[in-house]
Structure formats: C-alpha cells, structure tokens
PDB file of C-alpha atoms in Angstrom:
ATOM      1  CA  UNK A  69      22.737  -4.948  -9.669  1.00 77.00           C
ATOM      2  CA  UNK A  70      21.049  -3.255  -6.703  1.00 94.00           C
ATOM      3  CA  UNK A  71      22.251  -3.427  -3.098  1.00 96.00           C
ATOM      4  CA  UNK A  72      19.842  -6.186  -2.075  1.00 95.00           C
ATOM      5  CA  UNK A  73      20.994  -8.339  -5.004  1.00 96.00           C
ATOM      6  CA  UNK A  74      24.669  -7.704  -4.116  1.00 96.00           C
ATOM      7  CA  UNK A  75      24.006  -8.731  -0.505  1.00 97.00           C
ATOM      8  CA  UNK A  76      22.210 -11.896  -1.595  1.00 96.00           C
ATOM      9  CA  UNK A  77      25.041 -12.792  -4.000  1.00 96.00           C
ATOM     10  CA  UNK A  78      27.667 -12.181  -1.295  1.00 96.00           C
ATOM     11  CA  UNK A  79      25.897 -14.322   1.309  1.00 97.00           C
ATOM     12  CA  UNK A  80      25.246 -17.084  -1.236  1.00 96.00           C
ATOM     13  CA  UNK A  81      28.961 -17.155  -2.124  1.00 95.00           C
ATOM     14  CA  UNK A  82      29.980 -18.011   1.447  1.00 95.00           C
ATOM     15  CA  UNK A  83      30.664 -21.604   2.516  1.00 94.00           C
ATOM     16  CA  UNK A  84      28.426 -23.330   5.056  1.00 93.00           C
ATOM     17  CA  UNK A  85      27.895 -22.941   7.980  1.00 94.00           C
ATOM     18  CA  UNK A  86      28.911 -19.271   7.614  1.00 95.00           C
ATOM     19  CA  UNK A  87      26.359 -18.772   4.817  1.00 96.00           C
ATOM     20  CA  UNK A  88      23.441 -19.802   7.039  1.00 97.00           C
ATOM     21  CA  UNK A  89      24.725 -17.755   9.977  1.00 97.00           C
ATOM     22  CA  UNK A  90      25.184 -14.652   7.799  1.00 97.00           C
ATOM     23  CA  UNK A  91      21.711 -15.071   6.283  1.00 97.00           C
ATOM     24  CA  UNK A  92      20.187 -15.395   9.735  1.00 97.00           C
ATOM     25  CA  UNK A  93      22.137 -12.373  11.028  1.00 98.00           C
ATOM     26  CA  UNK A  94      21.115 -10.317   7.995  1.00 98.00           C
ATOM     27  CA  UNK A  95      17.435 -11.042   8.682  1.00 97.00           C
ATOM     28  CA  UNK A  96      18.001 -10.450  12.411  1.00 97.00           C
ATOM     29  CA  UNK A  97      19.517  -6.994  11.879  1.00 97.00           C
ATOM     30  CA  UNK A  98      16.711  -6.050   9.472  1.00 97.00           C
ATOM     31  CA  UNK A  99      14.208  -6.966  12.211  1.00 97.00           C
ATOM     32  CA  UNK A 100      16.122  -4.871  14.770  1.00 96.00           C
ATOM     33  CA  UNK A 101      16.414  -1.920  12.339  1.00 96.00           C
ATOM     34  CA  UNK A 102      13.342  -2.121  10.083  1.00 95.00           C
ATOM     35  CA  UNK A 103      13.424   0.208   7.091  1.00 94.00           C
ATOM     36  CA  UNK A 104      17.096   1.089   7.542  1.00 95.00           C
ATOM     37  CA  UNK A 105      19.296   2.060   4.612  1.00 95.00           C
ATOM     38  CA  UNK A 106      21.231  -0.925   3.218  1.00 97.00           C
ATOM     39  CA  UNK A 107      24.822  -0.771   2.026  1.00 97.00           C
ATOM     40  CA  UNK A 108      27.162  -3.230   0.368  1.00 97.00           C
ATOM     41  CA  UNK A 109      30.902  -2.722   0.135  1.00 95.00           C
ATOM     42  CA  UNK A 110      32.674  -5.336  -1.962  1.00 92.00           C
ATOM     43  CA  UNK A 111      36.043  -4.777  -0.259  1.00 90.00           C
ATOM     44  CA  UNK A 112      37.738  -3.427  -3.403  1.00 90.00           C
ATOM     45  CA  UNK A 113      39.355  -0.035  -3.875  1.00 86.00           C
ATOM     46  CA  UNK A 114      39.072   2.253  -6.916  1.00 86.00           C
ATOM     47  CA  UNK A 115      41.734   0.154  -8.685  1.00 89.00           C
ATOM     48  CA  UNK A 116      39.602  -2.985  -8.145  1.00 89.00           C
ATOM     49  CA  UNK A 117      42.128  -4.422  -5.670  1.00 90.00           C
ATOM     50  CA  UNK A 118      40.820  -6.284  -2.608  1.00 86.00           C
ATOM     51  CA  UNK A 119      41.585  -4.192   0.492  1.00 88.00           C
ATOM     52  CA  UNK A 120      39.089  -5.635   3.000  1.00 89.00           C
ATOM     53  CA  UNK A 121      36.437  -8.285   3.455  1.00 91.00           C
ATOM     54  CA  UNK A 122      33.073  -7.458   1.866  1.00 95.00           C
ATOM     55  CA  UNK A 123      30.685  -5.717   4.288  1.00 96.00           C
ATOM     56  CA  UNK A 124      26.928  -5.431   4.547  1.00 98.00           C
ATOM     57  CA  UNK A 125      25.930  -2.140   6.138  1.00 97.00           C
ATOM     58  CA  UNK A 126      22.752  -1.071   7.889  1.00 97.00           C
ATOM     59  CA  UNK A 127      21.538   2.397   8.775  1.00 95.00           C
ATOM     60  CA  UNK A 128      23.299   5.700   8.326  1.00 93.00           C
ATOM     61  CA  UNK A 129      26.044   7.331  10.322  1.00 90.00           C
ATOM     62  CA  UNK A 130      28.172  10.409   9.711  1.00 91.00           C
ATOM     63  CA  UNK A 131      31.877   9.820  10.240  1.00 88.00           C
ATOM     64  CA  UNK A 132      33.571  12.992  11.449  1.00 87.00           C
ATOM     65  CA  UNK A 133      37.290  13.237  10.701  1.00 89.00           C
ATOM     66  CA  UNK A 134      39.860  15.248  12.677  1.00 91.00           C
ATOM     67  CA  UNK A 135      40.266  17.734   9.790  1.00 95.00           C
ATOM     68  CA  UNK A 136      36.558  18.598  10.006  1.00 93.00           C
ATOM     69  CA  UNK A 137      35.483  16.636   6.943  1.00 94.00           C
ATOM     70  CA  UNK A 138      32.552  14.238   7.163  1.00 93.00           C
ATOM     71  CA  UNK A 139      31.478  11.128   5.287  1.00 92.00           C
ATOM     72  CA  UNK A 140      28.212   9.236   5.202  1.00 92.00           C
ATOM     73  CA  UNK A 141      28.616   5.567   6.082  1.00 93.00           C
ATOM     74  CA  UNK A 142      26.707   2.670   7.599  1.00 94.00           C
ATOM     75  CA  UNK A 143      26.241   2.426  11.346  1.00 95.00           C
ATOM     76  CA  UNK A 144      26.017  -1.345  11.766  1.00 97.00           C
ATOM     77  CA  UNK A 145      28.230  -3.599   9.666  1.00 97.00           C
ATOM     78  CA  UNK A 146      28.276  -7.349   9.079  1.00 98.00           C
ATOM     79  CA  UNK A 147      31.175  -9.224   7.548  1.00 96.00           C
ATOM     80  CA  UNK A 148      32.361 -12.775   7.164  1.00 94.00           C
ATOM     81  CA  UNK A 149      36.085 -13.327   7.655  1.00 89.00           C
ATOM     82  CA  UNK A 150      38.528 -16.217   7.854  1.00 88.00           C
ATOM     83  CA  UNK A 151      37.890 -16.827  11.564  1.00 88.00           C
ATOM     84  CA  UNK A 152      34.134 -16.273  11.634  1.00 94.00           C
ATOM     85  CA  UNK A 153      31.828 -13.267  11.599  1.00 97.00           C
ATOM     86  CA  UNK A 154      32.242  -9.649  12.668  1.00 97.00           C
ATOM     87  CA  UNK A 155      29.511  -7.201  13.641  1.00 97.00           C
ATOM     88  CA  UNK A 156      30.616  -3.563  13.655  1.00 96.00           C
ATOM     89  CA  UNK A 157      28.816  -0.912  15.686  1.00 96.00           C
ATOM     90  CA  UNK A 158      30.113   2.482  14.624  1.00 93.00           C
ATOM     91  CA  UNK A 159      29.797   5.748  16.499  1.00 88.00           C
ATOM     92  CA  UNK A 160      30.292   4.652  20.102  1.00 90.00           C
ATOM     93  CA  UNK A 161      32.720   7.161  21.581  1.00 88.00           C
ATOM     94  CA  UNK A 162      33.688   5.184  24.698  1.00 92.00           C
ATOM     95  CA  UNK A 163      35.885   2.433  23.230  1.00 91.00           C
ATOM     96  CA  UNK A 164      35.571   0.276  26.371  1.00 94.00           C
ATOM     97  CA  UNK A 165      31.762   0.462  26.596  1.00 94.00           C
ATOM     98  CA  UNK A 166      30.847  -2.485  24.334  1.00 94.00           C
ATOM     99  CA  UNK A 167      33.260  -4.883  26.031  1.00 95.00           C
ATOM    100  CA  UNK A 168      32.399  -3.746  29.562  1.00 95.00           C
ATOM    101  CA  UNK A 169      28.636  -3.640  29.078  1.00 95.00           C
ATOM    102  CA  UNK A 170      27.936  -6.553  26.736  1.00 95.00           C
ATOM    103  CA  UNK A 171      31.115  -8.653  26.568  1.00 93.00           C
ATOM    104  CA  UNK A 172      30.600 -10.935  29.554  1.00 93.00           C
ATOM    105  CA  UNK A 173      27.018 -11.865  28.617  1.00 95.00           C
ATOM    106  CA  UNK A 174      27.512 -12.151  24.862  1.00 95.00           C
ATOM    107  CA  UNK A 175      28.953 -15.655  24.853  1.00 95.00           C
ATOM    108  CA  UNK A 176      31.990 -16.885  22.916  1.00 96.00           C
ATOM    109  CA  UNK A 177      32.922 -13.582  21.303  1.00 96.00           C
ATOM    110  CA  UNK A 178      35.762 -11.113  21.386  1.00 95.00           C
ATOM    111  CA  UNK A 179      34.682  -7.512  21.772  1.00 95.00           C
ATOM    112  CA  UNK A 180      36.804  -4.484  20.898  1.00 91.00           C
ATOM    113  CA  UNK A 181      35.946  -0.785  20.725  1.00 90.00           C
ATOM    114  CA  UNK A 182      33.400  -1.177  17.930  1.00 93.00           C
ATOM    115  CA  UNK A 183      33.621  -4.819  16.787  1.00 95.00           C
ATOM    116  CA  UNK A 184      32.070  -8.059  18.029  1.00 97.00           C
ATOM    117  CA  UNK A 185      33.749 -11.161  16.543  1.00 96.00           C
ATOM    118  CA  UNK A 186      32.577 -14.742  16.899  1.00 97.00           C
ATOM    119  CA  UNK A 187      33.021 -18.048  15.109  1.00 96.00           C
ATOM    120  CA  UNK A 188      29.392 -19.188  14.874  1.00 95.00           C
ATOM    121  CA  UNK A 189      26.024 -17.609  15.560  1.00 96.00           C
ATOM    122  CA  UNK A 190      25.170 -20.408  18.017  1.00 96.00           C
ATOM    123  CA  UNK A 191      28.117 -19.262  20.168  1.00 94.00           C
ATOM    124  CA  UNK A 192      26.518 -15.939  21.109  1.00 97.00           C
ATOM    125  CA  UNK A 193      23.447 -14.634  22.894  1.00 97.00           C
ATOM    126  CA  UNK A 194      21.464 -12.798  20.200  1.00 97.00           C
ATOM    127  CA  UNK A 195      19.432 -10.903  22.822  1.00 97.00           C
ATOM    128  CA  UNK A 196      22.676  -9.305  24.021  1.00 97.00           C
ATOM    129  CA  UNK A 197      23.773  -8.650  20.420  1.00 97.00           C
ATOM    130  CA  UNK A 198      20.449  -6.914  19.802  1.00 97.00           C
ATOM    131  CA  UNK A 199      20.929  -4.775  22.927  1.00 97.00           C
ATOM    132  CA  UNK A 200      24.412  -3.774  21.729  1.00 96.00           C
ATOM    133  CA  UNK A 201      23.110  -2.826  18.270  1.00 96.00           C
ATOM    134  CA  UNK A 202      20.236  -0.823  19.755  1.00 95.00           C
ATOM    135  CA  UNK A 203      22.646   0.943  22.114  1.00 94.00           C
ATOM    136  CA  UNK A 204      24.897   1.914  19.187  1.00 91.00           C
ATOM    137  CA  UNK A 205      21.990   3.363  17.228  1.00 90.00           C
ATOM    138  CA  UNK A 206      20.606   5.254  20.239  1.00 89.00           C
ATOM    139  CA  UNK A 207      24.048   6.540  21.293  1.00 80.00           C
ATOM    140  CA  UNK A 208      24.556   8.411  18.026  1.00 77.00           C
ATOM    141  CA  UNK A 209      21.005   9.613  17.499  1.00 71.00           C
ATOM    142  CA  UNK A 210      21.370   8.816  13.794  1.00 70.00           C
ATOM    143  CA  UNK A 211      20.015   6.053  11.575  1.00 65.00           C
TER     144      UNK A 211
END
C-alpha cells in the first residue's frame, strides 16, 4: 500500500466529525504545500506496538540531534487524537513564537512550541493556520 492509500485508509477509519475535518485539513495542507513529500506514520514501533497516534506528514525537514546525528522527517504533521486534532510545525527554534504570533488570532486552539491543538476545524481561523504553516516552512528553508 502506498502512502496516499495509507492516508486515505487512516482518515476513513476516523469517526465523524473528525473524519471530515481531517479530510478537509489534508486537502488544505496540500493546497498550501503543493507537490510536497507525503509521509504516513502508523504510530507503531518496530515491535508493532502502538506508541503514538498515527500521523500524516507533509514536506521534508532534517532533525538535528545534540550528538550531531540527523534524520529526515516531515515538517508539517497532522494527527487525530482523543481530544481533537493536532497540527505540528517542526523546525521553529523559538518555542514561544507560534503562540505569541498566531495564538490569539487562531481561535479555539491551544498552541505550544510546535503544536496547534483544536477540537474541530470550525473552531479555528484557517487563514491564520495557513500563515503559521507557511512561517514554519520559510523559517527552516527546507521542504
């Protein structure tokens, strides 16, 4: 099964209204980042044990570890969880930037160093979400 099929299967498996919101967000991110690399992480480790929620990834980002090692990963992530939906924006070095710059105008969302969480898509301003995603991509110079 290819990545696009895995993403479709994951979104289809979600209950409504999260399924519709995730489908809309998936299309939204693809419009913001046309032609980006797609990723799907099923949330299972090498022993097939669930260690996280499944994630859809967009773009490419190089994670740099303290020991000097690097790893290729996605830059923008999308995941459904028990309380709603999370959008991850990796690579922003200033951990307060997202909350300070976009938090107040985003709507009903909690914003941490690299994660925007919200219950429903209708609760947030997608123009502000788009600005946050674009900032994350431009800040790293990757993707």
